[in-house]
């Protein structure tokens, strides 16, 4: 089986070469100013990655929101991946995951006072945000998953890479997971190695830094995932629950529709010896058939009412899913996550971001 998989990968190499050539030509056109990148009169912070799949972009966006929201009017602009709509949409209290995408919906739900918009065309999206009334017009715009959107020239680029799948160990699609070659890292001002073990040693950090061969203007940070206390997906029906209350003998059905569920699975196995994980594709919209499969798995578990735990991303879709049985609503919880920076470098990162915004503010083009 493994030999067949390797042979199949070899067959894909010509396609990876063609894909890489196309990406190289596109980037060369932007780098040579043959195709233009537009600047805007407010700080634009881009958060992205080189590879497909989850590298911790949304938790990083939320980190920036918490850092900046009390100082500036913040707007988050996302593509709204897998939404069932098109064009520019400004999120409001009536928006749904299907309308704006699950991650923008998650951000808007957690930070209702922050402006959230979606548009595949990032230049058009920024233009619409800057045409808002002066008292609500954003002073800082955060672009979620926009590292390859070269038509916008950000004030600051933050590149995320998963510690377990570092970009320099990967190769181009469709053989590997890279959207563009590892050389694209040169466009980043800040590189964040995400999902690290909290006990990561300085020597391990130096090895990674040496492998990256970063330029003088680039800064490298290491972060881990901090798991918060469970939250009821249906908060008016779920009793409060803390991770400390989960016993080793408690049965847990873990639902994950994210790119890399392994860290959450490992976390829950530290809480209970009886964790059953059901993994679905990233950004998965649970169907009636999926719900039947989950119900069948629940019926095979020994406990009458095992806990059902999911990610924040899954929670936003399950909360509005008409197929979710009422019996789930009293025991269905999500686990929020936050970014925590290692080696005491979080303050340094904050200072760098605020300094960049201050430079633009000092130049007089940051509109109040």
Coordinates of C-alpha atoms in Angstrom, one line a residue:
X1 CA 0.0 0.0 0.0
X2 CA 2.8 2.4 1.0
X3 CA 4.7 1.6 -2.2
X4 CA 1.6 2.4 -4.3
X5 CA 1.2 5.7 -2.5
X6 CA 4.8 6.6 -3.3
X7 CA 4.4 5.7 -6.9
X8 CA 1.3 7.9 -7.1
X9 CA 3.2 10.8 -5.6
X10 CA 5.9 10.4 -8.3
X11 CA 3.2 10.7 -10.9
X12 CA 2.1 14.0 -9.4
X13 CA 5.6 15.6 -9.6
X14 CA 5.1 17.0 -13.1
X15 CA 1.9 18.7 -12.0
X16 CA 3.8 20.2 -9.0
X17 CA 6.4 21.6 -11.4
X18 CA 3.8 23.2 -13.6
X19 CA 2.0 24.6 -10.6
X20 CA 5.2 26.0 -9.2
X21 CA 6.1 27.6 -12.5
X22 CA 2.7 29.3 -12.6
X23 CA 3.1 30.6 -9.0
X24 CA 6.7 31.7 -9.8
X25 CA 5.5 33.7 -12.9
X26 CA 2.8 35.4 -10.9
X27 CA 5.0 36.4 -8.0
X28 CA 7.7 37.6 -10.5
X29 CA 5.1 39.9 -12.1
X30 CA 4.3 41.4 -8.7
X31 CA 7.9 41.6 -7.6
X32 CA 8.9 43.4 -10.8
X33 CA 5.9 45.8 -10.5
X34 CA 4.5 44.5 -13.8
X35 CA 1.4 43.8 -11.8
X36 CA 0.7 46.4 -9.1
X37 CA 0.1 45.9 -5.4
X38 CA -2.1 48.6 -3.9
X39 CA -1.3 50.4 -0.6
X40 CA -4.0 51.9 1.6
X41 CA -4.0 54.9 4.0
X42 CA -4.5 52.7 7.1
X43 CA -2.4 49.9 8.6
X44 CA -3.2 46.6 6.9
X45 CA -1.9 43.5 8.8
X46 CA -1.9 40.3 6.8
X47 CA -2.1 36.9 8.5
X48 CA -1.4 33.9 6.3
X49 CA 0.7 30.8 5.6
X50 CA 2.5 29.1 2.8
X51 CA 0.8 25.7 3.1
X52 CA -2.8 24.7 2.8
X53 CA -4.7 23.7 5.9
X54 CA -4.7 25.0 9.5
X55 CA -1.6 26.7 10.8
X56 CA -3.4 28.7 13.5
X57 CA -4.4 31.8 11.5
X58 CA -7.7 32.5 13.1
X59 CA -6.4 32.3 16.7
X60 CA -3.7 34.7 15.6
X61 CA -6.3 37.1 14.1
X62 CA -8.2 36.9 17.5
X63 CA -4.9 37.7 19.3
X64 CA -4.5 40.8 17.2
X65 CA -8.1 41.8 18.0
X66 CA -7.5 41.6 21.7
X67 CA -4.3 43.5 21.3
X68 CA -5.7 46.4 19.3
X69 CA -9.5 46.7 19.9
X70 CA -9.2 49.0 22.9
X71 CA -6.8 51.3 21.0
X72 CA -8.2 51.4 17.4
X73 CA -11.3 50.6 15.5
X74 CA -10.5 47.2 14.0
X75 CA -11.9 45.5 10.9
X76 CA -11.3 41.9 10.0
X77 CA -11.5 41.1 6.3
X78 CA -11.7 37.4 5.2
X79 CA -12.5 35.5 2.1
X80 CA -15.2 33.7 3.9
X81 CA -14.1 30.2 2.8
X82 CA -16.9 27.8 1.8
X83 CA -19.6 30.4 2.3
X84 CA -22.8 30.1 0.2
X85 CA -22.7 33.7 -1.0
X86 CA -20.5 35.9 -3.1
X87 CA -19.2 39.5 -3.3
X88 CA -18.7 41.9 -0.4
X89 CA -20.8 41.3 2.8
X90 CA -20.5 43.2 6.0
X91 CA -21.3 40.9 8.9
X92 CA -24.1 41.8 11.4
X93 CA -26.0 40.1 14.2
X94 CA -28.2 38.2 11.6
X95 CA -25.3 36.8 9.7
X96 CA -24.9 33.0 9.5
X97 CA -21.9 30.7 8.9
X98 CA -23.5 29.9 5.5
X99 CA -23.6 33.6 4.6
X100 CA -20.1 34.7 5.7
X101 CA -18.2 31.5 6.5
X102 CA -17.6 29.8 9.8
X103 CA -14.4 31.6 10.9
X104 CA -15.7 35.1 10.2
X105 CA -18.9 34.1 12.0
X106 CA -16.8 32.8 14.9
X107 CA -14.9 36.1 15.1
X108 CA -18.1 38.2 14.9
X109 CA -19.8 36.1 17.6
X110 CA -16.9 36.4 20.0
X111 CA -16.1 40.1 19.3
X112 CA -19.5 41.7 18.3
X113 CA -18.1 45.2 18.4
X114 CA -15.4 44.5 15.8
X115 CA -16.2 45.1 12.2
X116 CA -16.1 41.8 10.2
X117 CA -16.5 41.6 6.4
X118 CA -15.9 39.0 3.7
X119 CA -14.9 39.5 0.1
X120 CA -12.8 37.3 -2.2
X121 CA -11.5 40.5 -3.8
X122 CA -9.5 42.0 -0.9
X123 CA -8.9 45.3 -2.6
X124 CA -12.6 45.8 -3.2
X125 CA -13.3 44.7 0.4
X126 CA -10.8 47.2 1.8
X127 CA -12.2 50.0 -0.4
X128 CA -15.7 49.3 0.9
X129 CA -14.5 49.3 4.5
X130 CA -12.8 52.6 4.0
X131 CA -16.0 54.1 2.5
X132 CA -17.9 53.5 5.8
X133 CA -19.1 56.4 7.8
X134 CA -16.2 58.3 9.5
X135 CA -17.3 57.3 13.0
X136 CA -17.2 53.6 12.3
X137 CA -14.5 53.5 9.6
X138 CA -11.7 51.1 10.6
X139 CA -8.4 52.5 11.6
X140 CA -6.6 49.1 11.3
X141 CA -7.6 46.3 9.0
X142 CA -6.6 42.7 9.6
X143 CA -6.6 40.4 6.5
X144 CA -7.3 36.8 7.4
X145 CA -5.6 34.2 5.1
X146 CA -4.3 36.7 2.6
X147 CA -0.5 36.0 2.2
X148 CA -1.0 35.0 -1.4
X149 CA -3.2 38.0 -2.3
X150 CA -0.5 40.1 -3.8
X151 CA -2.8 42.8 -5.1
X152 CA -2.8 44.2 -1.6
X153 CA 0.5 45.5 -0.2
X154 CA 0.2 45.1 3.6
X155 CA 1.8 47.3 6.2
X156 CA 2.8 44.1 8.1
X157 CA 2.8 40.5 7.1
X158 CA 2.6 37.7 9.7
X159 CA 3.3 34.2 8.4
X160 CA 2.1 31.2 10.4
X161 CA 3.7 27.7 10.1
X162 CA 2.8 24.6 12.1
X163 CA 5.6 23.3 14.3
X164 CA 4.6 19.8 13.2
X165 CA 4.6 20.6 9.5
X166 CA 7.2 23.4 9.0
X167 CA 7.1 24.9 5.6
X168 CA 10.7 24.3 4.8
X169 CA 10.2 20.5 5.1
X170 CA 7.3 20.6 2.6
X171 CA 6.9 20.7 -1.2
X172 CA 4.5 22.2 -3.6
X173 CA 0.9 21.1 -4.3
X174 CA -0.3 18.6 -5.3
X175 CA 2.6 16.4 -4.1
X176 CA 3.0 18.4 -0.8
X177 CA 1.0 21.1 0.9
X178 CA 2.7 24.3 -0.2
X179 CA 0.7 26.9 -2.0
X180 CA 3.9 28.5 -3.2
X181 CA 7.6 27.8 -2.7
X182 CA 9.3 28.2 0.6
X183 CA 11.0 31.3 -0.8
X184 CA 7.8 33.2 -0.3
X185 CA 8.7 33.5 3.4
X186 CA 10.9 36.6 2.3
X187 CA 7.7 38.7 2.1
X188 CA 6.9 38.1 5.8
X189 CA 7.9 40.6 8.5
X190 CA 7.0 38.2 11.3
X191 CA 7.1 34.4 11.3
X192 CA 5.2 32.5 14.0
X193 CA 5.8 28.9 14.5
X194 CA 2.5 27.7 15.9
X195 CA 1.2 24.7 17.9
X196 CA 4.6 24.2 19.7
X197 CA 4.9 22.1 22.8
X198 CA 4.9 24.4 25.8
X199 CA 8.1 22.7 26.9
X200 CA 10.0 23.6 23.7
X201 CA 13.6 24.3 24.5
X202 CA 15.6 27.3 23.3
X203 CA 18.0 24.9 21.5
X204 CA 15.1 23.6 19.4
X205 CA 14.1 27.2 18.6
X206 CA 17.6 28.0 17.4
X207 CA 17.7 24.9 15.2
X208 CA 14.5 26.0 13.5
X209 CA 15.7 29.6 13.1
X210 CA 18.9 28.3 11.5
X211 CA 16.9 26.2 9.1
X212 CA 14.8 29.2 8.1
X213 CA 17.7 31.4 7.2
X214 CA 15.7 34.5 7.9
X215 CA 16.7 38.0 6.7
X216 CA 17.8 40.8 9.0
X217 CA 14.4 42.5 9.0
X218 CA 12.4 39.4 9.9
X219 CA 11.4 38.4 13.4
X220 CA 10.7 34.8 14.6
X221 CA 8.3 33.8 17.4
X222 CA 7.1 30.5 18.8
X223 CA 3.6 29.9 20.1
X224 CA 1.5 27.2 21.7
X225 CA -2.2 26.5 21.9
X226 CA -3.8 27.3 25.2
X227 CA -7.1 25.4 25.7
X228 CA -9.7 27.4 27.6
X229 CA -12.7 26.0 29.6
X230 CA -15.5 24.3 27.6
X231 CA -18.4 26.4 26.5
X232 CA -21.9 25.1 25.8
X233 CA -22.7 25.2 22.1
X234 CA -26.2 25.8 23.3
X235 CA -25.4 27.8 26.4
X236 CA -28.9 28.1 27.7
X237 CA -29.2 24.3 27.8
X238 CA -25.7 23.2 28.8
X239 CA -24.7 23.2 32.5
X240 CA -21.3 24.8 33.2
X241 CA -18.3 22.4 32.7
X242 CA -14.6 22.8 33.4
X243 CA -11.8 20.5 32.1
X244 CA -10.9 19.7 35.7
X245 CA -14.4 18.2 36.2
X246 CA -13.8 15.6 33.4
X247 CA -12.8 12.3 35.0
X248 CA -10.6 9.7 33.5
X249 CA -13.5 7.3 33.2
X250 CA -15.8 9.8 31.5
X251 CA -16.7 8.9 27.9
X252 CA -16.1 11.6 25.3
X253 CA -17.1 11.8 21.7
X254 CA -14.8 14.3 20.0
X255 CA -16.0 15.9 16.8
X256 CA -13.4 17.7 14.6
X257 CA -13.9 19.4 11.3
X258 CA -10.5 21.1 11.1
X259 CA -7.3 20.6 9.1
X260 CA -5.2 19.1 12.0
X261 CA -7.2 17.7 14.9
X262 CA -4.3 15.9 16.5
X263 CA -3.4 18.5 19.2
X264 CA -7.0 18.6 20.4
X265 CA -7.3 14.8 20.4
X266 CA -4.1 14.6 22.5
X267 CA -5.4 17.3 24.9
X268 CA -8.7 15.5 25.5
X269 CA -6.9 12.2 26.0
X270 CA -5.1 13.8 29.0
X271 CA -8.5 14.5 30.5
X272 CA -10.1 11.1 29.8
X273 CA -9.1 7.6 29.0
X274 CA -12.2 7.0 27.0
X275 CA -12.1 9.4 24.0
X276 CA -13.6 8.5 20.7
X277 CA -12.6 10.9 17.9
X278 CA -14.6 11.4 14.7
X279 CA -12.8 13.6 12.2
X280 CA -14.4 15.3 9.3
X281 CA -12.9 17.5 6.5
X282 CA -11.9 21.1 7.3
X283 CA -14.8 23.6 7.3
X284 CA -17.2 20.7 7.3
X285 CA -20.9 21.4 7.2
X286 CA -22.6 18.5 9.0
X287 CA -25.3 16.8 7.0
X288 CA -28.2 14.7 8.2
X289 CA -26.2 11.6 7.2
X290 CA -23.3 12.8 9.4
X291 CA -25.6 13.3 12.3
X292 CA -26.9 9.7 11.9
X293 CA -23.3 8.4 11.9
X294 CA -22.6 10.4 15.1
X295 CA -25.8 9.1 16.7
X296 CA -24.7 5.5 15.9
X297 CA -21.3 6.1 17.5
X298 CA -23.0 7.5 20.6
X299 CA -25.2 4.4 20.9
X300 CA -22.1 2.2 20.9
X301 CA -20.7 4.0 23.9
X302 CA -21.3 2.5 27.3
X303 CA -22.4 5.7 29.0
X304 CA -26.1 6.8 28.6
X305 CA -25.1 10.4 28.0
X306 CA -21.4 10.7 27.0
X307 CA -20.0 14.2 26.6
X308 CA -19.9 15.5 23.0
X309 CA -17.0 18.0 22.5
X310 CA -16.1 19.9 19.3
X311 CA -13.9 22.7 18.1
X312 CA -15.0 26.4 18.0
X313 CA -15.2 26.2 14.2
X314 CA -17.5 23.1 14.4
X315 CA -19.6 24.8 17.1
X316 CA -20.6 27.7 14.9
X317 CA -22.0 25.3 12.3
X318 CA -23.6 22.9 14.7
X319 CA -25.4 25.8 16.6
X320 CA -27.3 26.6 13.4
X321 CA -27.7 23.1 12.1
X322 CA -31.3 21.9 11.9
X323 CA -30.3 18.2 12.1
X324 CA -28.8 18.4 15.6
X325 CA -31.0 16.3 18.0
X326 CA -32.4 18.0 21.1
X327 CA -30.7 15.3 23.2
X328 CA -27.3 16.7 22.2
X329 CA -28.0 20.2 23.3
X330 CA -27.5 19.6 27.1
X331 CA -24.0 17.9 26.6
X332 CA -22.5 19.5 23.5
X333 CA -19.5 21.7 24.3
X334 CA -16.8 23.4 22.3
X335 CA -13.2 24.0 23.4
X336 CA -12.0 27.6 22.8
X337 CA -8.3 28.1 22.1
X338 CA -5.9 31.0 22.4
X339 CA -2.4 31.7 21.2
X340 CA 0.3 31.8 23.9
X341 CA 3.8 33.0 23.0
X342 CA 6.8 31.1 24.4
X343 CA 10.1 32.2 25.9
X344 CA 8.5 35.4 27.1
X345 CA 8.4 36.9 23.6
X346 CA 4.8 37.9 23.6
X347 CA 5.6 41.5 24.8
X348 CA 8.2 41.9 22.1
X349 CA 5.7 40.9 19.4
X350 CA 3.0 43.3 20.8
X351 CA 5.6 46.1 20.8
X352 CA 6.5 45.4 17.2
X353 CA 2.9 45.5 16.0
X354 CA 2.1 48.6 17.9
X355 CA 5.3 50.3 16.7
X356 CA 4.4 49.6 13.1
X357 CA 0.9 51.1 13.5
X358 CA 2.4 54.1 15.4
X359 CA 4.8 54.8 12.4
X360 CA 1.8 55.1 10.1
X361 CA -0.1 57.1 12.6
X362 CA 2.8 59.5 13.0
X363 CA 3.0 60.0 9.3
X364 CA -0.4 61.6 9.4
X365 CA -2.3 59.2 7.1
X366 CA -4.0 57.1 9.8
X367 CA -7.5 58.5 9.7
X368 CA -9.3 59.0 13.0

